[in-house]
Short mmCIF file of C-alpha atoms in Angstrom, two decimals:
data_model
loop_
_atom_site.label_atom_id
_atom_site.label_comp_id
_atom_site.label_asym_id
_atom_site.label_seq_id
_atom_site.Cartn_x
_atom_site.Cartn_y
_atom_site.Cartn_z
CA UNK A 1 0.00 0.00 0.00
CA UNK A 2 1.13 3.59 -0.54
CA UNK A 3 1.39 5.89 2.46
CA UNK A 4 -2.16 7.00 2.34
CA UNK A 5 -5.03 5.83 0.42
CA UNK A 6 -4.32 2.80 1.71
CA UNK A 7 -6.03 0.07 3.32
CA UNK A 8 -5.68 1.59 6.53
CA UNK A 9 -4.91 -0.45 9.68
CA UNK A 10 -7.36 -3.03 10.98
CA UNK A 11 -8.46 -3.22 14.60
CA UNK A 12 -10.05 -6.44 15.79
CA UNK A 13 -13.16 -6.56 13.59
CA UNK A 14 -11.41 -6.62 10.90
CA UNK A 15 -12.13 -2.91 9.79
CA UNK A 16 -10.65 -0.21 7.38
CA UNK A 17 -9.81 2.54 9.82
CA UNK A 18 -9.88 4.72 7.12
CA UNK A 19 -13.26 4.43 5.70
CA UNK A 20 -14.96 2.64 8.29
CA UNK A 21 -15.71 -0.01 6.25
CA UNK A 22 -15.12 -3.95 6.28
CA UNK A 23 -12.24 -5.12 4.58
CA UNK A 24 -12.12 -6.82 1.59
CA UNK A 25 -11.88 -10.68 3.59
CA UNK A 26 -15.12 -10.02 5.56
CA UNK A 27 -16.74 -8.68 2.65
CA UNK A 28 -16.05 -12.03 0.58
CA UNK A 29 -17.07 -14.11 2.97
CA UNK A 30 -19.97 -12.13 3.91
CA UNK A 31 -20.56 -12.40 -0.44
CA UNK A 32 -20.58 -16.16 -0.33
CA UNK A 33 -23.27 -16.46 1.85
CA UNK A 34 -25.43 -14.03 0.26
CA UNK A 35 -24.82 -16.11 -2.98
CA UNK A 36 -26.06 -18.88 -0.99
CA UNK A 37 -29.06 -17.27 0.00
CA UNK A 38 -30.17 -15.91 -3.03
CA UNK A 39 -29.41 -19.44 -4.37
CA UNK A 40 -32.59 -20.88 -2.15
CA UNK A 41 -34.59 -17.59 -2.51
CA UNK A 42 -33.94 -17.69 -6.31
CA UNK A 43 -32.95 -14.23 -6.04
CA UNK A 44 -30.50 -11.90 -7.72
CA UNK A 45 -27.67 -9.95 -6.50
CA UNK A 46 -26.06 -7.09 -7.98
CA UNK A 47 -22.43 -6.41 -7.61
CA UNK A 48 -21.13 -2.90 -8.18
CA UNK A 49 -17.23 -1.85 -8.55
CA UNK A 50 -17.10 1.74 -8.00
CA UNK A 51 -13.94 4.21 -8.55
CA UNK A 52 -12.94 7.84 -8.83
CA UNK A 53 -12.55 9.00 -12.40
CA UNK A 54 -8.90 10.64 -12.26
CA UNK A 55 -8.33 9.85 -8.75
CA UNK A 56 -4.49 9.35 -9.15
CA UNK A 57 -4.67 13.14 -10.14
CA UNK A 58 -5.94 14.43 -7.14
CA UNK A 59 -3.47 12.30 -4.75
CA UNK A 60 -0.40 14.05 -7.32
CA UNK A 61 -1.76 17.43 -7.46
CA UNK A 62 -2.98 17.98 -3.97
CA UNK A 63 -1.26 15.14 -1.46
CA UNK A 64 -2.36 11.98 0.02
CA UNK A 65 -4.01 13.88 2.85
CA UNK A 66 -6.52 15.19 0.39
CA UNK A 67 -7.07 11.75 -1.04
CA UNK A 68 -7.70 10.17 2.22
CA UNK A 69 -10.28 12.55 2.74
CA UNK A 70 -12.05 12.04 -0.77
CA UNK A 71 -12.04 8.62 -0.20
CA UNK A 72 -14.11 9.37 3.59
CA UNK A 73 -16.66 10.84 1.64
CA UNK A 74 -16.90 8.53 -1.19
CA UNK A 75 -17.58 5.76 1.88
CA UNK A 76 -20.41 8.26 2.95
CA UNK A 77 -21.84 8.77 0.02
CA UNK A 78 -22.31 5.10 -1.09
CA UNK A 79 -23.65 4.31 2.30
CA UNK A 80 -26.30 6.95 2.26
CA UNK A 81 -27.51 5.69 -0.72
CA UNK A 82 -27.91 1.94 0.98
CA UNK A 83 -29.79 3.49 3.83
CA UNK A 84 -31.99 5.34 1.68
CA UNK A 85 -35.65 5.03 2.50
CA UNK A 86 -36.34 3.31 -1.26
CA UNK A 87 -37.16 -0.07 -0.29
CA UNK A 88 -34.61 -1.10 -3.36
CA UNK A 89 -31.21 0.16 -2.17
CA UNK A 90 -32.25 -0.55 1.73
CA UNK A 91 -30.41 -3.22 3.15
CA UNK A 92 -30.71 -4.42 7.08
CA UNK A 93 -28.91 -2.33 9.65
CA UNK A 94 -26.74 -4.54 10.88
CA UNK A 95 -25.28 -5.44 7.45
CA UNK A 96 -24.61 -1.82 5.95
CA UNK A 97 -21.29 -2.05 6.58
CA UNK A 98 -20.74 -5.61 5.33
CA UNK A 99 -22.47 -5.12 2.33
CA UNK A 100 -19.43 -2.17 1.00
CA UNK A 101 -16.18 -2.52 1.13
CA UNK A 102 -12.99 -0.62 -0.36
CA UNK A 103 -10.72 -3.28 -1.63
CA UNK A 104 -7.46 -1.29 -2.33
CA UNK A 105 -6.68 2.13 -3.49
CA UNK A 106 -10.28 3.58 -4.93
CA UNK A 107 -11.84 0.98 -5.42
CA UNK A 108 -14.85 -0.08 -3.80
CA UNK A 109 -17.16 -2.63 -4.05
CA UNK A 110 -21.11 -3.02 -3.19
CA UNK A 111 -23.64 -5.60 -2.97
CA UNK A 112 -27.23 -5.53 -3.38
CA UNK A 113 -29.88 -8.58 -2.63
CA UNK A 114 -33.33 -9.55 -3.77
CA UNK A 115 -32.70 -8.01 -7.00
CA UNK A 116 -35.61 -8.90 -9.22
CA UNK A 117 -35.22 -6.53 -12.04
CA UNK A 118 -32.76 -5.07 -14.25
CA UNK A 119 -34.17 -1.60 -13.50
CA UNK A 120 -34.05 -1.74 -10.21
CA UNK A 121 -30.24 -2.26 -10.61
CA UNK A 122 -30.47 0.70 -13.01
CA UNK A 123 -32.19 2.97 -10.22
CA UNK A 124 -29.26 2.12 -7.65
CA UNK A 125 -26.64 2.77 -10.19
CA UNK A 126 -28.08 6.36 -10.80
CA UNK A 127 -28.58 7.17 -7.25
CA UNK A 128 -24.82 6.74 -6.71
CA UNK A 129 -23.83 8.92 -9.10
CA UNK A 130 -26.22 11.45 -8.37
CA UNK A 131 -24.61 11.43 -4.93
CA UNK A 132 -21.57 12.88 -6.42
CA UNK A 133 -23.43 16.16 -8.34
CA UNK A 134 -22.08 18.17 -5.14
CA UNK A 135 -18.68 19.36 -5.26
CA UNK A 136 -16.26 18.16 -1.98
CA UNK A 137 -14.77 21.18 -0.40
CA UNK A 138 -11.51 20.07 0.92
CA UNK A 139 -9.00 22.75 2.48
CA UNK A 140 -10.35 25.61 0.00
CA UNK A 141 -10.01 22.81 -3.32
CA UNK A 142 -13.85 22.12 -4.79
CA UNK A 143 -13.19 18.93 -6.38
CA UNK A 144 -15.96 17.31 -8.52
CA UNK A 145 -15.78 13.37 -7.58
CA UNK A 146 -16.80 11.28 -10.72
CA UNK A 147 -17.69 7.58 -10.12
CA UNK A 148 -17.25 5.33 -12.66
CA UNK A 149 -19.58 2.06 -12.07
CA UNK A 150 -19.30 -1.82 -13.11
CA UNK A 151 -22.27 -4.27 -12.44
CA UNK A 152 -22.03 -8.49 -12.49
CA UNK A 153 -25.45 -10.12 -12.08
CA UNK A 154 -25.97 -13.06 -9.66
CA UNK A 155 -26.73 -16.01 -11.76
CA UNK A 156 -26.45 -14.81 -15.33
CA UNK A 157 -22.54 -13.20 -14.83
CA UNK A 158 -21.00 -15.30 -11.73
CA UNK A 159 -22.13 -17.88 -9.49
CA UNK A 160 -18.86 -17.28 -6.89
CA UNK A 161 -17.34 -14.19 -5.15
CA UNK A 162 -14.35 -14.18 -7.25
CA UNK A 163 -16.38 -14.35 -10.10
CA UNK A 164 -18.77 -11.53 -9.25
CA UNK A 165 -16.61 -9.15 -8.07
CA UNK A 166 -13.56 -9.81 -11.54
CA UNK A 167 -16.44 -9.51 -13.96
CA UNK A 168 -17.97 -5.90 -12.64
CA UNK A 169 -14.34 -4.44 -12.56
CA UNK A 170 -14.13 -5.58 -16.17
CA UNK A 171 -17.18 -3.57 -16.86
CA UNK A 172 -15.95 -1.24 -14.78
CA UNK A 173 -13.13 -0.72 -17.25
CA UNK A 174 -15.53 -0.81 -20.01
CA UNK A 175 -17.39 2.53 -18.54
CA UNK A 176 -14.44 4.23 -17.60
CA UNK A 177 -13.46 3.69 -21.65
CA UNK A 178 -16.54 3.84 -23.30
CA UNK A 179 -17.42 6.92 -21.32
CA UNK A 180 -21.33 5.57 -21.68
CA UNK A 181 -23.27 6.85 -18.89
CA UNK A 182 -20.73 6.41 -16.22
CA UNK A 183 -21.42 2.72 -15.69
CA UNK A 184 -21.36 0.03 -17.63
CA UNK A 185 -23.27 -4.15 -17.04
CA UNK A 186 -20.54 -7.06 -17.65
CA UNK A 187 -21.47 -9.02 -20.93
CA UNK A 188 -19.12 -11.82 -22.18
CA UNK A 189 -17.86 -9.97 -25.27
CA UNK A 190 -16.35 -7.82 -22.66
CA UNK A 191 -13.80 -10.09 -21.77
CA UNK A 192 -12.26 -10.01 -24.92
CA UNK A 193 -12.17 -6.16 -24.93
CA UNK A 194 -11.02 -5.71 -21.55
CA UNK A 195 -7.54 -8.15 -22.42
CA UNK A 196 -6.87 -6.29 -25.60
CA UNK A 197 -7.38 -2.74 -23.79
CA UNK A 198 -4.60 -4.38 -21.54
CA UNK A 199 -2.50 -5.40 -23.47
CA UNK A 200 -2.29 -2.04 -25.32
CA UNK A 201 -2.58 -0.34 -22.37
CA UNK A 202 1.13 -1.99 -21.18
CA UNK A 203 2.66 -1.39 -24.82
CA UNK A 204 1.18 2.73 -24.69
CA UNK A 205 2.92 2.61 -21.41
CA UNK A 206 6.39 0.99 -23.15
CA UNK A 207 6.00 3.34 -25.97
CA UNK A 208 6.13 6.36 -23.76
CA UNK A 209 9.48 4.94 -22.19
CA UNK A 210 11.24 3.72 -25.35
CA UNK A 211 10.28 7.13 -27.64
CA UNK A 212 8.36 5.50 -30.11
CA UNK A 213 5.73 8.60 -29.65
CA UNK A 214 6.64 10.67 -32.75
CA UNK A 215 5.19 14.09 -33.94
CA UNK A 216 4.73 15.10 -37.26
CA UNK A 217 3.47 18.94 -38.21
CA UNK A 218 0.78 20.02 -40.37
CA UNK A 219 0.71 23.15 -41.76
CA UNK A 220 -2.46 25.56 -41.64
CA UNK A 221 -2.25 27.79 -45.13
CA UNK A 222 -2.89 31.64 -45.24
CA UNK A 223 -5.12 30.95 -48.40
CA UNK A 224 -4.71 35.23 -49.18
CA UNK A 225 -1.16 35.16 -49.21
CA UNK A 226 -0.26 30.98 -49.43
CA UNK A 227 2.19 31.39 -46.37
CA UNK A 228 2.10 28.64 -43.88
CA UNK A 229 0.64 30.57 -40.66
CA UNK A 230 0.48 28.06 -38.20
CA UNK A 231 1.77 24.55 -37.63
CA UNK A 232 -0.22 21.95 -35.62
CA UNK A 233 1.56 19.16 -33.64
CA UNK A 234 0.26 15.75 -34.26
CA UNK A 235 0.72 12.85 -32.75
CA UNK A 236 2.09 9.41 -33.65
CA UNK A 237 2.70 5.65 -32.43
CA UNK A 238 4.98 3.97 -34.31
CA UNK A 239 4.57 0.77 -33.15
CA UNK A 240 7.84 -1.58 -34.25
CA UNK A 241 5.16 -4.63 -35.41
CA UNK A 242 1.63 -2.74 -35.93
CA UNK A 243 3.17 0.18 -37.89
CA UNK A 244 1.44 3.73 -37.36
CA UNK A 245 -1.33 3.17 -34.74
CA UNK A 246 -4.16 5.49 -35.35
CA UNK A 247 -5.16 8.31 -32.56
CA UNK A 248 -8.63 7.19 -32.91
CA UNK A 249 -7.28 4.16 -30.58
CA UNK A 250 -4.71 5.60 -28.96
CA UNK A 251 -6.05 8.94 -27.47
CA UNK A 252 -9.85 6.73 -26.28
CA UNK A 253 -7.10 4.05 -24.19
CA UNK A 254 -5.18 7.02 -22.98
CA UNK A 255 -7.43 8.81 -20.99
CA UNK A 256 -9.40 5.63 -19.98
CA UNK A 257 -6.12 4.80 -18.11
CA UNK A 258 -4.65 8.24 -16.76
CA UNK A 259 -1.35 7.96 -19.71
CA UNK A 260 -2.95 10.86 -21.30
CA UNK A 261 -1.27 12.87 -18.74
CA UNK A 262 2.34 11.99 -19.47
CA UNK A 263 1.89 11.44 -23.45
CA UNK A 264 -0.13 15.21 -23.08
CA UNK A 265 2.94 16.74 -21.18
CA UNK A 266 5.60 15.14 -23.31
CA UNK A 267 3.65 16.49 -26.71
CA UNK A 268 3.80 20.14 -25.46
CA UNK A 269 7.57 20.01 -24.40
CA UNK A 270 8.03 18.57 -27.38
CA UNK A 271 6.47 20.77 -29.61
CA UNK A 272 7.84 23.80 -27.73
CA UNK A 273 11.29 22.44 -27.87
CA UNK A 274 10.71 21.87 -31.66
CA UNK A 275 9.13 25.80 -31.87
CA UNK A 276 11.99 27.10 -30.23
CA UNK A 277 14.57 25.36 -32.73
CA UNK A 278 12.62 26.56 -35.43
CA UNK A 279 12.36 30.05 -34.05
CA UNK A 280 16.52 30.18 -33.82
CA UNK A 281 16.88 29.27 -37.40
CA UNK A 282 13.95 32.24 -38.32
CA UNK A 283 12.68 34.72 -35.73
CA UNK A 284 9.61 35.05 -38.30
CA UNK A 285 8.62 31.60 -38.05
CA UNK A 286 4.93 30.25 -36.76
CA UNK A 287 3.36 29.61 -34.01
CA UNK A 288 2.88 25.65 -33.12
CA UNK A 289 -0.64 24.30 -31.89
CA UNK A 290 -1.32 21.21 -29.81
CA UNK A 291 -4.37 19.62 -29.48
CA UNK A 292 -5.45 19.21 -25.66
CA UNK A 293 -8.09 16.44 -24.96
CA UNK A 294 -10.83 17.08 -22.52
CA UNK A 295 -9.24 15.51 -19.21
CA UNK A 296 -5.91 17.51 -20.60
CA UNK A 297 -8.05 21.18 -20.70
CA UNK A 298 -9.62 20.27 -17.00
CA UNK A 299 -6.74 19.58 -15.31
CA UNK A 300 -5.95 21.47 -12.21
CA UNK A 301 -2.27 21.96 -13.10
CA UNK A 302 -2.30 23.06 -16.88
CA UNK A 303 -0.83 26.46 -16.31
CA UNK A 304 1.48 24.94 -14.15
CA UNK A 305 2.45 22.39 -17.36
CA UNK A 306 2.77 24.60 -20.18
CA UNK A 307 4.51 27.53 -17.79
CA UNK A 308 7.26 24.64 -17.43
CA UNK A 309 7.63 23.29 -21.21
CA UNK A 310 7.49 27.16 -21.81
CA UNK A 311 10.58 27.70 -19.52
CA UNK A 312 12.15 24.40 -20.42
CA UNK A 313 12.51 25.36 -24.40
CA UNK A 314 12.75 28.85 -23.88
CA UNK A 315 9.89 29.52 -26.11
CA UNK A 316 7.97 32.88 -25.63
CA UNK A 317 4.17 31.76 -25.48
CA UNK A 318 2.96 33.78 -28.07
CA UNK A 319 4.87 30.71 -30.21
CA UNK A 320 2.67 28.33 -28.72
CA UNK A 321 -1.15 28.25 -29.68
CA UNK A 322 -3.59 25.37 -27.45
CA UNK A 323 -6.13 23.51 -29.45
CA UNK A 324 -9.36 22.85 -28.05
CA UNK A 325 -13.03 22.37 -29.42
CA UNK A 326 -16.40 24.14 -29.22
CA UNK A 327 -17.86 20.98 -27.32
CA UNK A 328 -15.24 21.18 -24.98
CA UNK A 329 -15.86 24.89 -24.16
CA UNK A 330 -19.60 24.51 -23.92
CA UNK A 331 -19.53 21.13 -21.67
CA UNK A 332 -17.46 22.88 -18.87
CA UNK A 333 -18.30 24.69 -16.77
CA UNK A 334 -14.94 26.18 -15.46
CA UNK A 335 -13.81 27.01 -19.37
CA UNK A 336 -14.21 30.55 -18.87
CA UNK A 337 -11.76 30.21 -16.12
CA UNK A 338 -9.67 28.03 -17.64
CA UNK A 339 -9.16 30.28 -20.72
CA UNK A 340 -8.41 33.31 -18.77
CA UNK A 341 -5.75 31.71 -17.28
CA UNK A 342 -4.17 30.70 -20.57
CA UNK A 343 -4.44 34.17 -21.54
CA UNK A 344 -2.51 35.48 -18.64
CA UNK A 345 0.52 32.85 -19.49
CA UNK A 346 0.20 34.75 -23.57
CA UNK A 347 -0.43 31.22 -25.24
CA UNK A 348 -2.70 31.54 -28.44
CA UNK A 349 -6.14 29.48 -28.24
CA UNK A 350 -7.31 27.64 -31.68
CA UNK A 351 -10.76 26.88 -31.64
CA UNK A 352 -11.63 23.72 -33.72
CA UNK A 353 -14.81 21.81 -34.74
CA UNK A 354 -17.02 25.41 -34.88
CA UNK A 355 -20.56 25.08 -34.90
#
């Protein structure tokens, strides 16, 4: 475990002192018998996996003391919603705490009984992340907590613990890249999905260390005058067996698994580094643009980012020019912020997709 966020030390009832919850052994055990219960009821359970979109962000940016205190309130929040008066997401007293459990990190896992209906699964789901529409105020930071939500049916997905709780974190994985919704049910194509996503999740993660990230320029034409006025930085994988790997996978994986961060950093002090050599050879030369992604334009330290590849290439910032899109602008709410910010630094801002 890392100091922090971790599973916290257990006292004799075998609880997370961080949380408050059970640990991840009670919670299994506790899991089998409900499977063997709803196995003479002929009953369903529901099995949710439940993380923090971007968690790993706010432990980097703001400490592990801030982190640990997320995580409190995620624990809160998922128990209010099992005490709620709705019949549905009510489970006995004695068993709240048995029936949630954080199982490493953020991940945490919940169990619901006498399901009967798809729907009502559906309701549950929704009532979580409707928990999360109000900000956390933590030490003057308002953080917006975004759950991301698996679900494995009891019979049709798992007939064990292990089962259960390994197919909802592969759906899990399949909401936090499909972006559908927030939350995603386990089906058995998923499985198939899920491996690939991992196995080109660990060669993204090789690529970044053995610079096979490449990227080319394309330039934007003054059609008046037929100068090139602008350059914009693309980016490449050249993979040594798949050849060029196209963005349209690459960018999708990226910020599913938190490498857009690094690959985003390492394009702009690349592409400032590359401005700046440009700029030596002709002072006249133009600006370069790089595309940010969504997750890139919301982060909490993108001043902070491009200040540094600014400083590291010695580029002035009118030279550099950020990319970003109309849906982009008009889906946050802190844009107006955001862009004022950028503005103060002296970077250009390229609007794309218009209208």
């Amino acid at each position: 475990d890392f100091p922090g966020n971790g599973s916290g030390s257990r006292d004799a009832n075998s609880v997370d002192t961080l949380t408050g919850l059970t640990t991840r052994d009670v919670f299994m055990k506790h899991l089998e018998t409900v499977i063997a219960e709803a196995k003479l009821k002929e009953r369903g359970i529901a099995v949710f996996c439940i993380d923090i979109d971007r968690f790993g962000r706010i432990n980097d940016t703001l400490g592990r003391a801030v982190g640990d205190t997320v995580l409190k309130v995620t624990a809160q929040r998922i128990e209010r919603c099992m005490r709620d008066s709705d019949k549905l997401a009510r489970v006995d007293e004695d068993a709240d705490s048995t029936n949630l459990t954080r199982i490493g990190g953020d991940d945490f896992v919940l169990v619901l009984t006498d399901i009967e209906h798809r729907e009502d699964v559906e309701t549950v789901a929704s009532r979580v992340q409707e928990a999360f529409e109000e900000p956390v105020t933590i030490e003057a930071h308002k953080l917006k907590i975004v759950p991301s939500i698996g679900i494995a049916l009891y019979p049709l997905d798992g007939d064990n613990p292990d089962e259960l709780v390994k197919n909802a974190r592969v759906a899990l994985d399949e909401a936090k890249s499909m972006h559908v919704n927030g939350r995603e049910f386990f089906s058995s194509t998923m499985k198939f999905r899920s491996q690939k996503r991992l196995d080109v999740k660990n060669e993204l993660s090789w690529a970044v260390e053995q610079d096979q990230l490449q990227l080319h320029y394309l330039p934007r034409v003054d059609l008046e005058t037929g100068y090139v006025a602008g350059l914009e930085a693309l980016l490449r994988w050249i993979h040594p067996l798949r050849g060029s790997v196209p963005l349209s996978e690459v960018i999708p994986l990226a910020e599913a698994t938190g490498l857009i961060f690094p690959i985003g950093e390492w394009v702009i002090k690349t592409a400032c580094r590359q401005a700046s050599f440009w700029r030596e050879e002709s002072p006249d030369w133009p600006a370069v643009s790089v595309h940010l992604s969504q997750q890139e334009f919301t982060r909490s330290d993108l001043g902070e980012v491009i200040r540094a590849a600014l400083e590291d290439a010695g580029l002035p910032p009118e030279q550099l020019e950020l990319e970003v899109t109309e849906g982009m602008l008009m889906r946050n709410r802190q844009a107006q912020s955001i862009l004022r910010e950028l503005d103060d630094i002296g970077v250009g801002i390229v609007l794309d997709d218009f209208g």
